[in-house]
């Protein structure tokens, strides 16, 4: 069946670019991670192009123990702003683009997350989104008074309850609770405030939140994760999924699986947008695109490539030389979906350790597309029209150059094909993504009371 909707696009900003060696490339911003002017420039470029959202990843530890490798990379959360602080800054220099930041359910408390994202939603006029993750890296435990990381199943059980508490806190007040009536002296209507009074296996939270209900009702809930537990959580709670699939077949299978699961929770499949990562290297000719990609690959230091691969698959490869085939490895308790993706890729293509780390270094398991604007548009269109995606989180190889290339060369081609918007549909992230605004619980209770009286 032909699609009648349009492609959604996120701009995934990763300091100097997503390639592991981006910071070394002369077209990138070497100090990007702590350069506010750099991020302001990127936000304005993405908003002028009518991207749906800016997306910022985060981790609460430095990813890796090899200091030599760490000292040679500008990714893996080394030398970067805290994302909610940065998005609060960017909210003041943008008007329509969505602002999505990562916050872990493993090393946060629900009240903190609910308060921060409600505040960002107010600051931005309804453009906030929370990327819910469960923290795959065991090093994060050491920064939060824990000697060991929670097991995968326990992390997801905590996340299931966590998101329910956050949503409950966002519904602490009716939309019109804050009357601020100077004449009567009533700041808010006490009948339109409700205590959450949550008591569960992981959390005990009385409430209420001390921020009024967000402009969007709830900031948009995004999830990054493709394991079985991740898909189950997404089908119940997520409104956008950031995921990674290498092949069209895998993308279509994932899309159908998650959308089908939503029926169990009484959800409309259109109320979840699946936006896998796409790493486009754009050239005016195919040869130019291949040369751009090769110039980045040539900058990968072997120590960095191997360390990145070990982090992504959660395994020590020090006993194997670079030219050895990727060995059989035990299942990790870290990021299960990413380990599975890389090991299946290695088996499918018979890759050595070096070949696999070269593949990982570009987009960390996301879809790499190298070609002309038409070739990249063809690839995105095929996956979109085959129902393998509702849109894409674009991962520029370098910044700002890679984003400029996509905006100036690929977006016009997508628009020529009628695949991407010419103008924003609304002022909030929900309006632009085509997602409904959740009613407050007071309105819902009032409507139920009216039905009962009838």
Short mmCIF file of C-alpha atoms in Angstrom, two decimals:
data_model
loop_
_atom_site.label_atom_id
_atom_site.label_comp_id
_atom_site.label_asym_id
_atom_site.label_seq_id
_atom_site.Cartn_x
_atom_site.Cartn_y
_atom_site.Cartn_z
CA UNK A 1 0.00 0.00 0.00
CA UNK A 2 1.42 3.39 -1.01
CA UNK A 3 2.24 5.73 1.85
CA UNK A 4 0.35 8.99 2.12
CA UNK A 5 2.39 10.44 4.99
CA UNK A 6 5.74 12.17 4.75
CA UNK A 7 9.14 11.25 6.03
CA UNK A 8 10.22 12.48 9.49
CA UNK A 9 13.79 13.65 9.96
CA UNK A 10 15.86 14.14 13.08
CA UNK A 11 19.27 15.81 13.19
CA UNK A 12 21.40 13.69 15.52
CA UNK A 13 24.13 16.06 16.73
CA UNK A 14 27.30 14.36 17.90
CA UNK A 15 29.99 17.02 18.62
CA UNK A 16 32.22 17.19 15.52
CA UNK A 17 30.33 14.45 13.66
CA UNK A 18 29.42 10.80 13.96
CA UNK A 19 32.50 9.27 12.41
CA UNK A 20 34.89 8.16 15.14
CA UNK A 21 37.69 10.20 13.53
CA UNK A 22 35.52 13.24 12.67
CA UNK A 23 37.38 15.55 15.07
CA UNK A 24 40.59 14.98 13.09
CA UNK A 25 39.03 16.02 9.77
CA UNK A 26 39.80 19.61 8.69
CA UNK A 27 36.12 20.34 7.96
CA UNK A 28 34.98 19.55 11.51
CA UNK A 29 34.91 21.66 14.67
CA UNK A 30 37.59 20.12 16.89
CA UNK A 31 36.27 21.64 20.15
CA UNK A 32 32.62 21.01 19.20
CA UNK A 33 31.63 19.28 22.44
CA UNK A 34 31.93 22.48 24.47
CA UNK A 35 31.38 25.07 21.74
CA UNK A 36 27.98 26.70 22.21
CA UNK A 37 28.27 28.77 19.02
CA UNK A 38 28.84 25.55 17.06
CA UNK A 39 25.60 24.05 18.40
CA UNK A 40 23.67 27.25 17.77
CA UNK A 41 24.80 27.14 14.16
CA UNK A 42 23.74 23.50 13.76
CA UNK A 43 20.34 24.13 15.37
CA UNK A 44 19.65 27.02 13.02
CA UNK A 45 20.69 25.01 9.95
CA UNK A 46 18.43 22.10 10.95
CA UNK A 47 15.47 24.35 11.75
CA UNK A 48 15.78 26.29 8.49
CA UNK A 49 15.67 22.92 6.69
CA UNK A 50 12.49 21.99 8.66
CA UNK A 51 13.90 18.96 10.50
CA UNK A 52 11.46 17.57 13.04
CA UNK A 53 13.93 17.47 15.89
CA UNK A 54 17.44 17.78 17.25
CA UNK A 55 18.60 14.63 19.03
CA UNK A 56 21.35 14.48 21.67
CA UNK A 57 22.71 11.23 23.06
CA UNK A 58 24.23 11.00 26.51
CA UNK A 59 26.06 8.74 28.91
CA UNK A 60 27.07 9.28 32.51
CA UNK A 61 30.52 7.78 32.23
CA UNK A 62 33.40 7.89 29.81
CA UNK A 63 33.07 4.84 27.59
CA UNK A 64 36.26 2.86 27.91
CA UNK A 65 39.19 2.01 30.17
CA UNK A 66 42.03 2.27 27.62
CA UNK A 67 43.41 5.76 28.24
CA UNK A 68 45.44 5.71 25.03
CA UNK A 69 42.30 5.04 22.98
CA UNK A 70 40.21 7.50 24.98
CA UNK A 71 42.77 10.25 24.55
CA UNK A 72 42.51 9.86 20.78
CA UNK A 73 38.72 10.24 20.45
CA UNK A 74 36.19 13.06 20.76
CA UNK A 75 33.18 10.78 21.11
CA UNK A 76 32.22 8.22 23.78
CA UNK A 77 31.07 11.14 26.00
CA UNK A 78 34.51 12.70 26.44
CA UNK A 79 34.51 16.52 26.69
CA UNK A 80 30.81 17.23 26.01
CA UNK A 81 28.01 19.38 27.40
CA UNK A 82 25.27 17.85 29.53
CA UNK A 83 22.41 17.65 26.98
CA UNK A 84 19.47 19.17 28.87
CA UNK A 85 21.56 22.22 29.72
CA UNK A 86 22.53 22.53 26.07
CA UNK A 87 18.96 22.12 24.78
CA UNK A 88 17.73 24.74 27.23
CA UNK A 89 20.25 27.10 25.66
CA UNK A 90 19.19 26.12 22.12
CA UNK A 91 15.52 26.60 22.96
CA UNK A 92 16.22 30.35 23.11
CA UNK A 93 17.62 30.51 19.56
CA UNK A 94 15.04 28.26 17.82
CA UNK A 95 11.26 28.39 17.46
CA UNK A 96 9.87 25.21 15.85
CA UNK A 97 12.36 22.36 15.90
CA UNK A 98 11.96 19.64 18.54
CA UNK A 99 14.57 19.25 21.29
CA UNK A 100 15.24 15.64 22.35
CA UNK A 101 17.76 14.62 25.01
CA UNK A 102 18.76 11.32 26.53
CA UNK A 103 18.23 10.58 30.23
CA UNK A 104 18.81 7.13 31.69
CA UNK A 105 16.23 5.35 33.82
CA UNK A 106 19.03 3.38 35.46
CA UNK A 107 20.92 6.30 37.01
CA UNK A 108 18.22 8.92 37.53
CA UNK A 109 15.13 9.29 39.67
CA UNK A 110 11.70 9.77 38.01
CA UNK A 111 11.02 13.07 39.79
CA UNK A 112 14.24 14.59 38.45
CA UNK A 113 13.51 13.50 34.87
CA UNK A 114 9.87 14.61 35.00
CA UNK A 115 10.81 18.04 36.37
CA UNK A 116 13.64 18.71 33.92
CA UNK A 117 11.73 17.73 30.79
CA UNK A 118 8.58 19.55 31.91
CA UNK A 119 10.75 22.64 32.39
CA UNK A 120 12.32 22.24 28.94
CA UNK A 121 8.86 21.88 27.42
CA UNK A 122 7.79 25.18 29.00
CA UNK A 123 11.03 26.93 28.04
CA UNK A 124 10.67 25.84 24.40
CA UNK A 125 6.91 26.33 24.03
CA UNK A 126 6.18 22.61 23.67
CA UNK A 127 9.16 21.15 21.85
CA UNK A 128 10.74 18.78 24.38
CA UNK A 129 11.32 15.06 23.98
CA UNK A 130 12.82 12.54 26.42
CA UNK A 131 14.98 9.76 24.96
CA UNK A 132 14.49 6.96 27.46
CA UNK A 133 17.47 4.60 27.75
CA UNK A 134 18.46 1.98 30.29
CA UNK A 135 22.28 2.47 30.39
CA UNK A 136 24.21 -0.32 28.72
CA UNK A 137 27.67 0.63 29.98
CA UNK A 138 28.64 -0.97 33.32
CA UNK A 139 31.10 1.87 34.05
CA UNK A 140 28.15 4.14 34.81
CA UNK A 141 27.48 2.18 38.00
CA UNK A 142 30.79 3.35 39.46
CA UNK A 143 29.67 6.98 39.30
CA UNK A 144 26.51 6.30 41.32
CA UNK A 145 27.74 4.49 44.42
CA UNK A 146 27.30 1.03 42.89
CA UNK A 147 29.97 -1.63 42.44
CA UNK A 148 28.10 -3.40 39.65
CA UNK A 149 25.64 -2.63 36.88
CA UNK A 150 22.01 -3.77 37.07
CA UNK A 151 21.27 -6.87 34.98
CA UNK A 152 19.56 -6.28 31.62
CA UNK A 153 16.18 -7.65 32.75
CA UNK A 154 16.28 -5.60 35.96
CA UNK A 155 17.13 -2.44 34.03
CA UNK A 156 14.06 -2.87 31.85
CA UNK A 157 11.80 -3.73 34.78
CA UNK A 158 12.94 -0.50 36.43
CA UNK A 159 12.39 1.41 33.17
CA UNK A 160 8.82 0.11 32.83
CA UNK A 161 7.90 1.53 36.23
CA UNK A 162 10.03 4.63 35.77
CA UNK A 163 8.16 5.86 32.68
CA UNK A 164 4.79 5.32 34.37
CA UNK A 165 5.90 7.44 37.32
CA UNK A 166 7.22 10.21 35.07
CA UNK A 167 3.98 10.36 33.11
CA UNK A 168 1.99 10.38 36.32
CA UNK A 169 4.02 13.32 37.60
CA UNK A 170 3.46 15.23 34.35
CA UNK A 171 -0.25 14.81 35.08
CA UNK A 172 -0.02 16.30 38.59
CA UNK A 173 -2.19 19.25 37.52
CA UNK A 174 -5.02 19.94 35.13
CA UNK A 175 -4.04 22.03 32.12
CA UNK A 176 -5.91 25.02 33.56
CA UNK A 177 -4.98 24.52 37.22
CA UNK A 178 -2.85 27.69 37.50
CA UNK A 179 -5.45 30.46 37.48
CA UNK A 180 -3.13 33.14 38.98
CA UNK A 181 -6.14 35.29 39.94
CA UNK A 182 -4.84 38.42 41.69
CA UNK A 183 -8.31 39.59 42.74
CA UNK A 184 -9.26 36.44 44.63
CA UNK A 185 -5.73 35.66 45.73
CA UNK A 186 -5.89 32.16 44.21
CA UNK A 187 -2.66 31.12 42.47
CA UNK A 188 -3.85 27.64 41.48
CA UNK A 189 -7.07 25.68 41.83
CA UNK A 190 -6.54 23.05 44.57
CA UNK A 191 -9.27 20.87 43.05
CA UNK A 192 -7.11 20.52 39.94
CA UNK A 193 -4.08 19.11 41.69
CA UNK A 194 -3.67 15.40 42.37
CA UNK A 195 -1.09 13.43 44.31
CA UNK A 196 0.51 10.56 42.41
CA UNK A 197 0.97 8.45 45.56
CA UNK A 198 2.91 5.80 43.64
CA UNK A 199 4.27 2.79 45.51
CA UNK A 200 5.87 0.10 43.37
CA UNK A 201 8.70 -2.42 43.22
CA UNK A 202 11.32 0.20 42.38
CA UNK A 203 9.91 3.59 43.34
CA UNK A 204 7.83 5.30 45.99
CA UNK A 205 6.84 8.77 44.77
CA UNK A 206 4.19 10.89 46.43
CA UNK A 207 4.17 13.92 44.12
CA UNK A 208 2.93 16.30 42.97
CA UNK A 209 5.46 17.73 40.51
CA UNK A 210 6.35 21.36 41.23
CA UNK A 211 6.10 22.38 37.56
CA UNK A 212 2.75 23.02 35.83
CA UNK A 213 1.56 20.50 33.25
CA UNK A 214 3.78 20.75 30.14
CA UNK A 215 2.48 22.54 27.03
CA UNK A 216 2.46 19.23 25.14
CA UNK A 217 0.69 17.49 28.02
CA UNK A 218 3.62 15.08 28.05
CA UNK A 219 6.95 15.75 26.34
CA UNK A 220 7.36 13.23 23.51
CA UNK A 221 8.76 9.91 24.77
CA UNK A 222 11.54 8.56 22.56
CA UNK A 223 13.26 5.24 23.07
CA UNK A 224 16.58 3.90 21.84
CA UNK A 225 16.82 0.12 21.97
CA UNK A 226 15.95 -2.91 19.87
CA UNK A 227 16.23 -5.92 22.19
CA UNK A 228 13.14 -7.97 23.02
CA UNK A 229 12.74 -6.08 26.28
CA UNK A 230 13.29 -2.81 24.44
CA UNK A 231 10.63 -3.60 21.83
CA UNK A 232 8.14 -4.56 24.52
CA UNK A 233 8.75 -1.30 26.37
CA UNK A 234 8.54 0.74 23.15
CA UNK A 235 5.25 -0.84 22.06
CA UNK A 236 3.67 0.19 25.37
CA UNK A 237 5.25 3.59 25.97
CA UNK A 238 7.32 5.05 23.12
CA UNK A 239 6.19 7.64 20.59
CA UNK A 240 9.45 7.66 18.61
CA UNK A 241 12.02 4.87 18.34
CA UNK A 242 15.67 5.45 17.44
CA UNK A 243 16.99 2.11 16.27
CA UNK A 244 19.64 0.47 14.04
CA UNK A 245 19.13 -2.00 11.20
CA UNK A 246 21.66 -2.76 8.50
CA UNK A 247 19.38 -4.32 5.87
CA UNK A 248 15.98 -3.53 4.37
CA UNK A 249 14.70 -6.94 5.45
CA UNK A 250 15.72 -6.37 9.08
CA UNK A 251 14.19 -2.88 9.04
CA UNK A 252 10.85 -4.12 7.69
CA UNK A 253 10.77 -6.98 10.21
CA UNK A 254 11.52 -4.65 13.13
CA UNK A 255 8.94 -2.09 11.98
CA UNK A 256 6.19 -4.70 11.60
CA UNK A 257 7.04 -6.40 14.88
CA UNK A 258 6.89 -3.26 17.02
CA UNK A 259 3.80 -1.82 15.31
CA UNK A 260 1.99 -5.16 15.72
CA UNK A 261 2.83 -5.27 19.45
CA UNK A 262 1.10 -1.92 20.00
CA UNK A 263 -2.35 -3.49 19.53
CA UNK A 264 -1.87 -5.39 22.81
CA UNK A 265 -1.84 -2.03 24.58
CA UNK A 266 -4.75 -0.52 22.64
CA UNK A 267 -2.43 1.89 20.81
CA UNK A 268 -2.75 3.26 17.30
CA UNK A 269 0.34 2.25 15.24
CA UNK A 270 0.43 5.75 13.72
CA UNK A 271 1.18 7.12 17.20
CA UNK A 272 4.69 5.64 17.13
CA UNK A 273 7.29 6.92 14.66
CA UNK A 274 10.16 4.54 13.91
CA UNK A 275 13.25 6.57 12.94
CA UNK A 276 16.39 4.47 12.49
CA UNK A 277 19.79 6.09 12.27
CA UNK A 278 21.20 6.90 8.83
CA UNK A 279 24.80 8.03 8.24
CA UNK A 280 24.90 9.74 4.81
CA UNK A 281 28.13 10.64 3.04
CA UNK A 282 27.03 12.89 0.19
CA UNK A 283 28.96 13.77 -2.94
CA UNK A 284 27.93 15.52 -6.13
CA UNK A 285 29.25 12.42 -7.87
CA UNK A 286 29.57 8.88 -6.57
CA UNK A 287 33.36 9.11 -6.82
CA UNK A 288 33.36 12.29 -4.71
CA UNK A 289 31.23 10.60 -2.05
CA UNK A 290 33.52 7.57 -1.94
CA UNK A 291 36.57 9.83 -1.67
CA UNK A 292 34.97 11.71 1.25
CA UNK A 293 34.28 8.46 3.05
CA UNK A 294 37.76 7.09 2.37
CA UNK A 295 39.39 10.25 3.72
CA UNK A 296 37.55 9.74 7.01
CA UNK A 297 38.34 6.03 7.19
CA UNK A 298 42.02 6.82 6.69
CA UNK A 299 41.95 8.91 9.88
CA UNK A 300 40.89 6.00 12.13
CA UNK A 301 43.64 5.16 14.59
CA UNK A 302 43.77 1.33 15.03
CA UNK A 303 43.72 1.68 18.82
CA UNK A 304 40.53 3.75 18.61
CA UNK A 305 38.84 1.42 16.14
CA UNK A 306 39.47 -1.68 18.20
CA UNK A 307 38.45 0.00 21.48
CA UNK A 308 35.21 1.24 19.95
CA UNK A 309 34.32 -2.22 18.66
CA UNK A 310 35.04 -3.81 22.04
CA UNK A 311 32.78 -1.27 23.74
CA UNK A 312 29.95 -1.83 21.25
CA UNK A 313 30.00 -5.62 21.49
CA UNK A 314 30.86 -5.79 25.19
CA UNK A 315 33.78 -8.20 24.72
CA UNK A 316 37.57 -8.20 25.11
CA UNK A 317 39.27 -8.97 21.77
CA UNK A 318 42.86 -8.47 22.96
CA UNK A 319 43.68 -12.16 22.41
CA UNK A 320 42.95 -11.89 18.68
CA UNK A 321 44.96 -10.11 15.95
CA UNK A 322 43.30 -7.56 13.67
CA UNK A 323 43.32 -9.94 10.69
CA UNK A 324 41.52 -12.75 12.58
CA UNK A 325 37.90 -13.48 11.80
CA UNK A 326 35.54 -12.23 14.48
CA UNK A 327 35.29 -15.10 17.00
CA UNK A 328 32.21 -16.57 18.62
CA UNK A 329 31.47 -14.49 21.70
CA UNK A 330 29.24 -15.00 24.74
CA UNK A 331 26.11 -12.88 25.04
CA UNK A 332 26.73 -9.61 26.84
CA UNK A 333 24.64 -8.10 29.61
CA UNK A 334 25.21 -4.66 28.10
CA UNK A 335 23.60 -3.51 24.85
CA UNK A 336 22.21 -6.79 23.57
CA UNK A 337 20.72 -5.50 20.32
CA UNK A 338 23.94 -3.78 19.22
CA UNK A 339 26.11 -6.82 20.00
CA UNK A 340 23.72 -8.99 18.02
CA UNK A 341 23.78 -6.55 15.08
CA UNK A 342 27.57 -6.54 14.82
CA UNK A 343 28.03 -10.27 15.26
CA UNK A 344 25.40 -11.07 12.62
CA UNK A 345 27.08 -8.57 10.28
CA UNK A 346 30.46 -10.25 10.84
CA UNK A 347 29.00 -13.72 10.16
CA UNK A 348 27.04 -12.59 7.10
CA UNK A 349 30.05 -10.96 5.43
CA UNK A 350 32.92 -13.00 6.89
CA UNK A 351 34.59 -9.96 8.44
CA UNK A 352 37.90 -9.77 10.26
CA UNK A 353 38.21 -7.77 13.46
CA UNK A 354 39.78 -4.88 11.53
CA UNK A 355 37.06 -4.94 8.87
CA UNK A 356 34.39 -4.93 11.55
CA UNK A 357 35.89 -2.04 13.50
CA UNK A 358 36.17 -0.05 10.27
CA UNK A 359 32.44 -0.64 9.75
CA UNK A 360 31.70 0.29 13.36
CA UNK A 361 33.78 3.47 13.23
CA UNK A 362 31.50 5.25 10.78
CA UNK A 363 28.08 4.95 12.40
CA UNK A 364 28.44 2.50 15.33
CA UNK A 365 26.08 0.01 13.70
CA UNK A 366 23.70 2.41 12.02
CA UNK A 367 23.01 2.43 8.31
CA UNK A 368 25.86 3.95 6.26
CA UNK A 369 24.89 5.33 2.82
CA UNK A 370 27.60 6.70 0.51
CA UNK A 371 26.55 8.29 -2.76
CA UNK A 372 25.03 11.12 -4.71
CA UNK A 373 21.98 13.04 -3.51
CA UNK A 374 19.77 10.95 -5.79
CA UNK A 375 21.31 7.67 -4.59
CA UNK A 376 20.85 8.61 -0.93
CA UNK A 377 17.27 9.77 -1.57
CA UNK A 378 16.62 6.48 -3.41
CA UNK A 379 17.83 4.47 -0.41
CA UNK A 380 15.81 6.47 2.12
CA UNK A 381 12.71 6.35 -0.09
CA UNK A 382 12.96 2.58 -0.55
CA UNK A 383 13.12 1.93 3.19
CA UNK A 384 10.35 4.45 3.92
CA UNK A 385 7.96 3.16 1.25
CA UNK A 386 8.61 -0.47 2.19
CA UNK A 387 7.47 0.33 5.76
CA UNK A 388 10.91 -0.14 7.24
CA UNK A 389 10.87 3.36 8.75
CA UNK A 390 8.66 6.39 9.31
CA UNK A 391 11.68 8.61 8.92
CA UNK A 392 15.33 8.78 9.87
CA UNK A 393 17.65 10.19 12.49
CA UNK A 394 20.32 11.71 10.25
CA UNK A 395 23.87 11.21 11.57
CA UNK A 396 26.22 13.57 9.68
CA UNK A 397 29.75 12.13 9.40
CA UNK A 398 31.29 15.54 10.18
CA UNK A 399 29.79 18.72 11.57
CA UNK A 400 28.94 21.24 10.36
CA UNK A 401 29.94 20.08 6.85
CA UNK A 402 27.99 16.81 6.78
CA UNK A 403 24.78 18.51 7.88
CA UNK A 404 25.28 21.27 5.29
CA UNK A 405 25.73 18.63 2.58
CA UNK A 406 22.55 16.79 3.52
CA UNK A 407 20.50 19.99 3.78
CA UNK A 408 21.72 21.54 0.54
CA UNK A 409 21.87 18.39 -1.60
CA UNK A 410 19.57 15.63 -0.28
CA UNK A 411 16.62 17.53 1.21
CA UNK A 412 15.82 19.31 -2.09
CA UNK A 413 15.74 15.89 -3.76
CA UNK A 414 13.41 14.50 -1.08
CA UNK A 415 11.12 17.52 -1.52
CA UNK A 416 11.13 17.14 -5.29
CA UNK A 417 9.75 13.62 -4.73
CA UNK A 418 7.11 14.87 -2.27
CA UNK A 419 8.69 12.96 0.62
CA UNK A 420 9.54 15.78 3.01
CA UNK A 421 7.76 18.91 4.22
CA UNK A 422 8.16 22.42 2.87
CA UNK A 423 6.96 24.04 6.12
CA UNK A 424 6.28 23.02 9.72
CA UNK A 425 2.75 21.84 10.44
CA UNK A 426 2.59 23.36 13.92
CA UNK A 427 4.54 24.90 16.76
CA UNK A 428 5.02 21.85 19.02
CA UNK A 429 7.01 18.68 18.48
CA UNK A 430 3.81 16.63 18.76
CA UNK A 431 2.08 18.68 16.07
CA UNK A 432 5.00 18.35 13.68
CA UNK A 433 5.33 14.59 14.26
CA UNK A 434 1.57 14.07 13.94
CA UNK A 435 1.21 12.76 17.50
CA UNK A 436 -1.86 13.37 19.69
CA UNK A 437 -1.64 15.48 22.83
CA UNK A 438 -2.49 13.40 25.94
CA UNK A 439 -5.52 14.70 27.85
CA UNK A 440 -4.93 15.51 31.50
CA UNK A 441 -6.31 13.03 33.99
CA UNK A 442 -8.73 15.60 35.41
CA UNK A 443 -10.43 16.00 32.02
CA UNK A 444 -10.52 12.22 31.64
CA UNK A 445 -12.09 11.77 35.08
CA UNK A 446 -14.61 14.55 34.35
CA UNK A 447 -15.60 12.91 31.06
CA UNK A 448 -16.00 9.52 32.78
CA UNK A 449 -18.18 11.15 35.47
CA UNK A 450 -20.37 12.74 32.80
CA UNK A 451 -20.82 9.39 31.06
CA UNK A 452 -21.76 7.77 34.36
CA UNK A 453 -24.34 10.46 35.09
CA UNK A 454 -25.86 9.99 31.64
#
